Amino acid sequence: MDVRNGMGLRPLGTSAAEFEQDLLSNLYYRRGTTVESASTQDAYETLALTVRDRLAERRVRTAAAHYAANPRWVYYLSAEYLLGKQLEQNMLYSGTDRIARVAMKQLGLDPDEVEGLDIEPGLGNGGLGRLAACLLDAMATLDIPAVGYGIRYDLGIFKQAFKDGAQVEKPDDWTYQGNPWEFPAPDDQQTVFFYGHTERDENGRTQWIPGEIVLGEPSHMLVPGHGTDTVNIVRLWRARGSESSFDLSRFSAGQYAEAVDEAVHAENISKVLYPDDSTELGRELRLKQQYFLVSCSLRDIIRRFRLRNTDWAEFPKKTVIQLNDTHPTLAIPELMRLLVDEEGLGWDLAWALTKQTFAYTCHTLLPEALETWPVHMFERLLPRHLEIVYEINERFLAEVRDRFPGDVDRLRRMSIIQEEPERRVRMANLAVVGTQAVNGVAELHSQLLAETTLRDFADLWPTKFHNVTNGISPRRFIKLANPTLSSLITEGLGSDAWINDLDQLTGLERLTGDAAFREKWRAVKRANKVRLGLGDPDSLTDVMIKRFHEYKRQQLNLLHIITLYQRIKASPGRAYAPRTVLFAGKAAPAYHAAKHIIRLINAVAAVIDADPAVSPYLKVVFPPNYNVTLGSLIIPAADLSEQISLAGKEASGTGNMKLALNGALTIGTLDGANIEIRDRVGADNFFLFGLDTPAALELRHGGAYQPRAFYEQDEELRSALDAILDGKFLGVGREVAESLLGRDEYLTLADYRSYIDCQEQVEKAWADTEQWTTSSILNTARSGFFSADRTVRDYAAGIWHVSPVQVTR
Ligand code: GFP
């Protein structure tokens, strides 16, 4: 049996009867139980294994094809992955969704109940983590050899609940019942060093003598492509104490806590996503996580390289490592360390190889979001890396000095080390210096990066800067999330080829003239609202789903709600178009301003609910614990998509794409990918308001911005803010109003009037049902560009220079 060629595998059946047979054998032999005594959890795990086996078989063939081709690989390094539930995705991708359900019924199981036990791994925070998952999906679908690397956090992003309207955080023990989707590989374990000091050996090579050693144990999950046999993997690392970290003598002496102290300390590294960084220890833990991810992953990448290659000069030809934001930037000095200290390469060659290997994606424009680490902490934790960073910096600054002689200010700005007020390592500068390509995630973002945030670097290396507009997985965000709309589209287009070729959706444009099709389109949207079960399905469903952040401006939406409320109270006799405003999203646990906004939204919702004069027309709902699963229920039900960040602040947005693809019309500013969405769906099918980036910059930086002036001049705005200040909403939210009247960092009050007027346009447009439906169809029809497949093709052609490898039977 030649396993290497993927031969000798028993082909797994494609009929319901064969699936049923496999379910039974998995129940007996792998779950170790019987039909009579099986619990629903047993049934779920068995189902997952049976589905997984179909993909594992493809995985074996994929590995064989990749092994034979020895291609250039994409290694995607990301601190976050928001993968979403695995079961329904894997059933779809393995073509078992139908037969699995038949087989379960045959065995007397309720498929919905069994499938309901699948758990979403919450290994991410927001757009960045979901983007990583969408790109993995698209890479597999496009047959690009790729591995995603990340951390297997024991606890995912916290579970959000509300207590008296305020956010409370609960731990998310996502693997409490096990996780049938992962393959642990303890034999691929890596050793990670921390602390200690450096020494020179007799050959002049530097050695790092560590002060702490931790083990990284990997497990991988399968990342299947859709409509292809390729199955890639995402490999996640979990920290473990070494064998010697358990102190048997202490244990024997009854010192149980002390006996496991060291092991617990090690395991804390992969305990939680983004540990609280309000203490020095918490900050150090975050830096430790970053190095842990990087160290384990690079060793694994090198191990894989060595399976097929011997010559280091080949390394960048076979390897491209994409850094998803700055969190994995330590990979740059780490690769230098491995090449110079461990492999004995000269600095110049090692640096050339390193630079050619890496590429960096930036996801922000907020200067405060660009990570920096105190030099003293960096030095204590990673003494050798600091030496390497200094050396990189010295050589880099010499280059800058040559190009811009005498420009001391520029040197200060570009240095990887910030000197004032405290010495810190600037990770974004390191990421730009150590990579061959840097990209932003939407056109405006990439332009602003080169003109503002990273301007000095773009002056120095203009060709290094690229744009790759984000995209979303059409499989996850329409096919799986919105099965009824998907069926209607397939019916309208005559085939389902659009799922892997989203530009085909333009074929829907001609159907806008078909009244029966429009009717069906509306019926789907209505049914999706009924499925969601929040609010009146005939009301305008106005949706804002994203992380809570002041720049995203949930508070602006809230001011509109209060204004509507006050208008209805003031003129109760008028006919108002019923509207359901839906918020979902989490605030970072230590971000108090965002938490005040959450609390105020819940208070306003309660006051409106309790007011019979208003509640027939206006309802505010805020389901807790936004995640991929909840998003997938909300997105198909949305009529209106709120994308109302201050222009120049949102790098891209991807929720905006998901909502447009599902036929929601956007109300938005000229920010991030909104601009590209509007360009494509057409200005008539998009509600635009607010300051543009230059106007916002001028207002902010001119120093002349006075939010109070807007408050004084605008009666409705004043009355909305006064109502908050007067405690009309259960006495909460004064902090929100005070912050808006004080600094109003994100120019909410300046955009208020334009937003309110625009919402009136929305109401008028909503009254014309047929025209609204046409716009909705056009939003879907023209969103093909936002497929993550296009994004991955852009990366592959412009940055990675990789080609697909076909997996054959
Ligand atoms: C971040 C940015 C977004 C961008 C995503 C993916 O997401 O504008 O779309 O990364 O590139 F802010 P959040 O963490 O804000 O969700």
PDB file of C-alpha atoms in Angstrom, residues 115-318:
ATOM      1  CA  GLU A 115     -26.551  18.911  14.471  1.00  0.00           C
ATOM      2  CA  GLY A 116     -27.549  21.381  17.168  1.00  0.00           C
ATOM      3  CA  LEU A 117     -24.693  20.121  19.343  1.00  0.00           C
ATOM      4  CA  ASP A 118     -22.027  21.470  17.011  1.00  0.00           C
ATOM      5  CA  ILE A 119     -20.074  24.244  18.720  1.00  0.00           C
ATOM      6  CA  GLU A 120     -18.544  27.317  17.169  1.00  0.00           C
ATOM      7  CA  PRO A 121     -14.816  27.664  17.965  1.00  0.00           C
ATOM      8  CA  GLY A 122     -14.540  31.300  19.073  1.00  0.00           C
ATOM      9  CA  LEU A 123     -10.846  31.704  18.377  1.00  0.00           C
ATOM     10  CA  GLY A 124     -11.118  35.303  17.255  1.00  0.00           C
ATOM     11  CA  ASN A 125     -12.469  38.706  17.993  1.00  0.00           C
ATOM     12  CA  GLY A 126     -13.802  40.381  14.881  1.00  0.00           C
ATOM     13  CA  GLY A 127     -13.256  41.075  11.232  1.00  0.00           C
ATOM     14  CA  LEU A 128      -9.603  40.176  11.234  1.00  0.00           C
ATOM     15  CA  GLY A 129     -10.252  36.673  12.525  1.00  0.00           C
ATOM     16  CA  ARG A 130     -13.174  36.059  10.226  1.00  0.00           C
ATOM     17  CA  LEU A 131     -11.176  37.321   7.267  1.00  0.00           C
ATOM     18  CA  ALA A 132      -8.532  34.712   8.092  1.00  0.00           C
ATOM     19  CA  ALA A 133     -11.198  31.998   7.970  1.00  0.00           C
ATOM     20  CA  CYS A 134     -12.647  33.279   4.677  1.00  0.00           C
ATOM     21  CA  LEU A 135      -9.204  33.377   3.077  1.00  0.00           C
ATOM     22  CA  LEU A 136      -8.447  29.809   4.170  1.00  0.00           C
ATOM     23  CA  ASP A 137     -11.746  28.703   2.652  1.00  0.00           C
ATOM     24  CA  ALA A 138     -10.980  30.447  -0.628  1.00  0.00           C
ATOM     25  CA  MET A 139      -7.399  29.168  -0.795  1.00  0.00           C
ATOM     26  CA  ALA A 140      -8.626  25.584  -0.486  1.00  0.00           C
ATOM     27  CA  THR A 141     -11.386  26.212  -3.017  1.00  0.00           C
ATOM     28  CA  LEU A 142      -8.808  27.580  -5.466  1.00  0.00           C
ATOM     29  CA  ASP A 143      -6.451  24.606  -4.872  1.00  0.00           C
ATOM     30  CA  ILE A 144      -3.695  26.758  -3.393  1.00  0.00           C
ATOM     31  CA  PRO A 145      -1.403  24.771  -1.089  1.00  0.00           C
ATOM     32  CA  ALA A 146      -1.722  26.553   2.237  1.00  0.00           C
ATOM     33  CA  VAL A 147      -1.530  26.046   5.972  1.00  0.00           C
ATOM     34  CA  GLY A 148      -3.058  28.416   8.497  1.00  0.00           C
ATOM     35  CA  TYR A 149      -1.214  28.698  11.812  1.00  0.00           C
ATOM     36  CA  GLY A 150      -2.797  29.935  15.013  1.00  0.00           C
ATOM     37  CA  ILE A 151      -3.271  29.299  18.707  1.00  0.00           C
ATOM     38  CA  ARG A 152      -5.651  26.769  20.134  1.00  0.00           C
ATOM     39  CA  TYR A 153      -6.985  28.901  22.954  1.00  0.00           C
ATOM     40  CA  ASP A 154      -8.574  26.807  25.716  1.00  0.00           C
ATOM     41  CA  LEU A 155     -11.185  29.503  26.132  1.00  0.00           C
ATOM     42  CA  GLY A 156     -12.437  31.302  23.067  1.00  0.00           C
ATOM     43  CA  ILE A 157     -13.647  34.880  22.972  1.00  0.00           C
ATOM     44  CA  PHE A 158     -15.813  35.430  26.046  1.00  0.00           C
ATOM     45  CA  LYS A 159     -19.529  34.701  25.955  1.00  0.00           C
ATOM     46  CA  GLN A 160     -21.488  37.922  26.236  1.00  0.00           C
ATOM     47  CA  ALA A 161     -24.550  38.156  28.440  1.00  0.00           C
ATOM     48  CA  PHE A 162     -26.485  41.167  29.719  1.00  0.00           C
ATOM     49  CA  LYS A 163     -27.214  41.924  33.331  1.00  0.00           C
ATOM     50  CA  ASP A 164     -29.484  44.920  33.811  1.00  0.00           C
ATOM     51  CA  GLY A 165     -28.561  45.840  30.251  1.00  0.00           C
ATOM     52  CA  ALA A 166     -24.832  45.846  30.931  1.00  0.00           C
ATOM     53  CA  GLN A 167     -22.408  43.479  29.253  1.00  0.00           C
ATOM     54  CA  VAL A 168     -21.042  40.698  31.400  1.00  0.00           C
ATOM     55  CA  GLU A 169     -18.388  38.292  30.194  1.00  0.00           C
ATOM     56  CA  LYS A 170     -18.419  34.562  30.736  1.00  0.00           C
ATOM     57  CA  PRO A 171     -15.715  32.072  29.791  1.00  0.00           C
ATOM     58  CA  ASP A 172     -16.257  30.092  26.602  1.00  0.00           C
ATOM     59  CA  ASP A 173     -15.052  26.581  27.309  1.00  0.00           C
ATOM     60  CA  TRP A 174     -15.584  25.512  23.727  1.00  0.00           C
ATOM     61  CA  THR A 175     -13.914  22.091  23.969  1.00  0.00           C
ATOM     62  CA  TYR A 176     -15.646  21.083  27.188  1.00  0.00           C
ATOM     63  CA  GLN A 177     -17.206  18.103  25.401  1.00  0.00           C
ATOM     64  CA  GLY A 178     -14.193  17.509  23.167  1.00  0.00           C
ATOM     65  CA  ASN A 179     -13.794  18.642  19.599  1.00  0.00           C
ATOM     66  CA  PRO A 180     -14.311  15.963  16.957  1.00  0.00           C
ATOM     67  CA  TRP A 181     -12.886  18.157  14.192  1.00  0.00           C
ATOM     68  CA  GLU A 182      -9.315  18.265  15.346  1.00  0.00           C
ATOM     69  CA  PHE A 183      -6.435  15.886  14.872  1.00  0.00           C
ATOM     70  CA  PRO A 184      -3.925  16.208  17.714  1.00  0.00           C
ATOM     71  CA  ALA A 185      -0.344  15.584  16.622  1.00  0.00           C
ATOM     72  CA  PRO A 186       1.753  15.387  19.798  1.00  0.00           C
ATOM     73  CA  ASP A 187       4.634  13.953  17.755  1.00  0.00           C
ATOM     74  CA  ASP A 188       4.978  17.288  15.965  1.00  0.00           C
ATOM     75  CA  GLN A 189       5.428  19.071  19.278  1.00  0.00           C
ATOM     76  CA  GLN A 190       7.840  22.020  19.357  1.00  0.00           C
ATOM     77  CA  THR A 191      10.012  23.453  22.098  1.00  0.00           C
ATOM     78  CA  VAL A 192       9.748  27.173  22.797  1.00  0.00           C
ATOM     79  CA  PHE A 193      12.240  29.263  24.771  1.00  0.00           C
ATOM     80  CA  PHE A 194      11.569  32.328  26.881  1.00  0.00           C
ATOM     81  CA  TYR A 195      13.665  34.668  29.072  1.00  0.00           C
ATOM     82  CA  GLY A 196      17.289  33.863  29.888  1.00  0.00           C
ATOM     83  CA  HIS A 197      20.334  35.426  28.248  1.00  0.00           C
ATOM     84  CA  THR A 198      22.623  35.126  25.241  1.00  0.00           C
ATOM     85  CA  GLU A 199      26.192  33.872  24.954  1.00  0.00           C
ATOM     86  CA  ARG A 200      28.717  33.583  22.137  1.00  0.00           C
ATOM     87  CA  ASP A 201      30.073  30.115  21.463  1.00  0.00           C
ATOM     88  CA  GLU A 202      33.600  29.289  20.290  1.00  0.00           C
ATOM     89  CA  ASN A 203      32.599  29.828  16.615  1.00  0.00           C
ATOM     90  CA  GLY A 204      31.331  33.302  17.363  1.00  0.00           C
ATOM     91  CA  ARG A 205      27.728  32.194  17.013  1.00  0.00           C
ATOM     92  CA  THR A 206      25.195  33.516  19.455  1.00  0.00           C
ATOM     93  CA  GLN A 207      23.395  31.086  21.668  1.00  0.00           C
ATOM     94  CA  TRP A 208      20.235  31.793  23.559  1.00  0.00           C
ATOM     95  CA  ILE A 209      20.253  30.167  26.983  1.00  0.00           C
ATOM     96  CA  PRO A 210      16.601  30.147  27.940  1.00  0.00           C
ATOM     97  CA  GLY A 211      15.156  30.774  31.383  1.00  0.00           C
ATOM     98  CA  GLU A 212      11.912  28.925  30.642  1.00  0.00           C
ATOM     99  CA  ILE A 213      10.998  26.154  28.253  1.00  0.00           C
ATOM    100  CA  VAL A 214       7.461  25.487  27.118  1.00  0.00           C
ATOM    101  CA  LEU A 215       6.130  22.893  24.720  1.00  0.00           C
ATOM    102  CA  GLY A 216       3.806  23.658  21.816  1.00  0.00           C
ATOM    103  CA  GLU A 217       1.512  20.811  20.915  1.00  0.00           C
ATOM    104  CA  PRO A 218      -0.266  21.110  17.599  1.00  0.00           C
ATOM    105  CA  SER A 219      -3.569  19.850  16.411  1.00  0.00           C
ATOM    106  CA  HIS A 220      -5.035  20.546  13.040  1.00  0.00           C
ATOM    107  CA  MET A 221      -8.474  20.998  11.642  1.00  0.00           C
ATOM    108  CA  LEU A 222      -9.367  20.320   8.038  1.00  0.00           C
ATOM    109  CA  VAL A 223     -10.019  23.205   5.671  1.00  0.00           C
ATOM    110  CA  PRO A 224     -11.839  21.735   2.713  1.00  0.00           C
ATOM    111  CA  GLY A 225     -12.262  23.500  -0.597  1.00  0.00           C
ATOM    112  CA  HIS A 226     -15.696  23.719  -2.130  1.00  0.00           C
ATOM    113  CA  GLY A 227     -16.246  21.880  -5.398  1.00  0.00           C
ATOM    114  CA  THR A 228     -12.708  20.488  -5.393  1.00  0.00           C
ATOM    115  CA  ASP A 229     -10.824  17.662  -3.721  1.00  0.00           C
ATOM    116  CA  THR A 230      -8.306  19.949  -2.033  1.00  0.00           C
ATOM    117  CA  VAL A 231      -8.350  19.833   1.753  1.00  0.00           C
ATOM    118  CA  ASN A 232      -5.841  22.134   3.451  1.00  0.00           C
ATOM    119  CA  ILE A 233      -5.315  22.426   7.195  1.00  0.00           C
ATOM    120  CA  VAL A 234      -5.248  24.999   9.940  1.00  0.00           C
ATOM    121  CA  ARG A 235      -2.725  24.044  12.599  1.00  0.00           C
ATOM    122  CA  LEU A 236      -3.312  25.370  16.104  1.00  0.00           C
ATOM    123  CA  TRP A 237      -0.791  25.311  18.937  1.00  0.00           C
ATOM    124  CA  ARG A 238      -1.505  24.625  22.550  1.00  0.00           C
ATOM    125  CA  ALA A 239       1.029  25.328  25.310  1.00  0.00           C
ATOM    126  CA  ARG A 240       2.104  22.558  27.636  1.00  0.00           C
ATOM    127  CA  GLY A 241       4.550  22.301  30.489  1.00  0.00           C
ATOM    128  CA  SER A 242       7.450  19.977  29.799  1.00  0.00           C
ATOM    129  CA  GLU A 243       7.551  16.604  31.533  1.00  0.00           C
ATOM    130  CA  SER A 244       9.812  18.018  34.219  1.00  0.00           C
ATOM    131  CA  SER A 245       7.387  20.824  34.966  1.00  0.00           C
ATOM    132  CA  PHE A 246       5.427  18.532  37.258  1.00  0.00           C
ATOM    133  CA  ASP A 247       7.137  18.451  40.656  1.00  0.00           C
ATOM    134  CA  LEU A 248       6.558  14.954  41.983  1.00  0.00           C
ATOM    135  CA  SER A 249       8.396  15.502  45.270  1.00  0.00           C
ATOM    136  CA  ARG A 250       6.211  18.493  46.097  1.00  0.00           C
ATOM    137  CA  PHE A 251       3.134  16.544  45.138  1.00  0.00           C
ATOM    138  CA  SER A 252       4.196  13.699  47.409  1.00  0.00           C
ATOM    139  CA  ALA A 253       4.662  16.219  50.182  1.00  0.00           C
ATOM    140  CA  GLY A 254       1.061  17.311  49.738  1.00  0.00           C
ATOM    141  CA  GLN A 255       1.956  20.621  48.093  1.00  0.00           C
ATOM    142  CA  TYR A 256      -0.486  19.988  45.259  1.00  0.00           C
ATOM    143  CA  ALA A 257      -0.789  23.529  43.986  1.00  0.00           C
ATOM    144  CA  GLU A 258       2.971  24.151  44.037  1.00  0.00           C
ATOM    145  CA  ALA A 259       3.573  20.809  42.304  1.00  0.00           C
ATOM    146  CA  VAL A 260       1.731  21.945  39.166  1.00  0.00           C
ATOM    147  CA  ASP A 261       2.713  25.595  39.369  1.00  0.00           C
ATOM    148  CA  GLU A 262       5.182  25.506  36.505  1.00  0.00           C
ATOM    149  CA  ALA A 263       2.896  23.498  34.235  1.00  0.00           C
ATOM    150  CA  VAL A 264      -0.024  25.850  34.890  1.00  0.00           C
ATOM    151  CA  HIS A 265       2.214  28.798  34.167  1.00  0.00           C
ATOM    152  CA  ALA A 266       3.177  27.283  30.813  1.00  0.00           C
ATOM    153  CA  GLU A 267      -0.368  26.366  29.910  1.00  0.00           C
ATOM    154  CA  ASN A 268      -1.590  29.881  30.604  1.00  0.00           C
ATOM    155  CA  ILE A 269       0.007  30.913  27.301  1.00  0.00           C
ATOM    156  CA  SER A 270      -2.801  29.357  25.296  1.00  0.00           C
ATOM    157  CA  LYS A 271      -5.487  29.824  27.944  1.00  0.00           C
ATOM    158  CA  VAL A 272      -7.380  32.830  26.561  1.00  0.00           C
ATOM    159  CA  LEU A 273      -7.556  34.991  23.497  1.00  0.00           C
ATOM    160  CA  TYR A 274      -6.259  38.497  24.235  1.00  0.00           C
ATOM    161  CA  PRO A 275      -5.682  38.267  27.986  1.00  0.00           C
ATOM    162  CA  ASP A 276      -6.526  41.458  29.847  1.00  0.00           C
ATOM    163  CA  ASP A 277      -3.653  43.830  29.185  1.00  0.00           C
ATOM    164  CA  SER A 278      -4.357  46.317  31.930  1.00  0.00           C
ATOM    165  CA  THR A 279      -1.496  44.847  34.012  1.00  0.00           C
ATOM    166  CA  GLU A 280       2.166  44.377  33.185  1.00  0.00           C
ATOM    167  CA  LEU A 281       1.772  40.618  33.593  1.00  0.00           C
ATOM    168  CA  GLY A 282      -1.168  40.566  31.208  1.00  0.00           C
ATOM    169  CA  ARG A 283       0.792  42.519  28.625  1.00  0.00           C
ATOM    170  CA  GLU A 284       3.720  40.187  28.935  1.00  0.00           C
ATOM    171  CA  LEU A 285       1.399  37.223  28.495  1.00  0.00           C
ATOM    172  CA  ARG A 286       0.219  38.684  25.198  1.00  0.00           C
ATOM    173  CA  LEU A 287       3.784  39.069  23.971  1.00  0.00           C
ATOM    174  CA  LYS A 288       4.463  35.516  25.091  1.00  0.00           C
ATOM    175  CA  GLN A 289       1.490  34.296  23.062  1.00  0.00           C
ATOM    176  CA  GLN A 290       2.794  36.066  19.999  1.00  0.00           C
ATOM    177  CA  TYR A 291       6.218  34.524  20.280  1.00  0.00           C
ATOM    178  CA  PHE A 292       4.746  31.121  21.099  1.00  0.00           C
ATOM    179  CA  LEU A 293       2.695  31.152  17.883  1.00  0.00           C
ATOM    180  CA  VAL A 294       5.617  32.338  15.816  1.00  0.00           C
ATOM    181  CA  SER A 295       8.231  30.002  17.250  1.00  0.00           C
ATOM    182  CA  CYS A 296       6.129  26.849  16.914  1.00  0.00           C
ATOM    183  CA  SER A 297       4.898  27.753  13.447  1.00  0.00           C
ATOM    184  CA  LEU A 298       8.287  28.637  11.985  1.00  0.00           C
ATOM    185  CA  ARG A 299       9.816  25.411  13.221  1.00  0.00           C
ATOM    186  CA  ASP A 300       6.939  23.536  11.656  1.00  0.00           C
ATOM    187  CA  ILE A 301       7.314  25.441   8.379  1.00  0.00           C
ATOM    188  CA  ILE A 302      11.016  24.624   8.324  1.00  0.00           C
ATOM    189  CA  ARG A 303      10.334  20.979   9.115  1.00  0.00           C
ATOM    190  CA  ARG A 304       7.951  20.869   6.164  1.00  0.00           C
ATOM    191  CA  PHE A 305      10.459  22.625   3.909  1.00  0.00           C
ATOM    192  CA  ARG A 306      13.121  20.098   4.831  1.00  0.00           C
ATOM    193  CA  LEU A 307      10.891  17.170   3.904  1.00  0.00           C
ATOM    194  CA  ARG A 308      11.412  18.081   0.271  1.00  0.00           C
ATOM    195  CA  ASN A 309      14.312  20.554   0.065  1.00  0.00           C
ATOM    196  CA  THR A 310      17.863  20.923   1.251  1.00  0.00           C
ATOM    197  CA  ASP A 311      19.086  24.264  -0.042  1.00  0.00           C
ATOM    198  CA  TRP A 312      18.232  27.349   2.028  1.00  0.00           C
ATOM    199  CA  ALA A 313      18.359  29.488  -1.096  1.00  0.00           C
ATOM    200  CA  GLU A 314      15.177  27.677  -2.126  1.00  0.00           C
ATOM    201  CA  PHE A 315      13.324  28.701   1.027  1.00  0.00           C
ATOM    202  CA  PRO A 316      11.568  31.825  -0.310  1.00  0.00           C
ATOM    203  CA  LYS A 317      10.821  30.040  -3.556  1.00  0.00           C
ATOM    204  CA  LYS A 318       8.899  27.427  -1.622  1.00  0.00           C
TER     205      LYS A 318
END
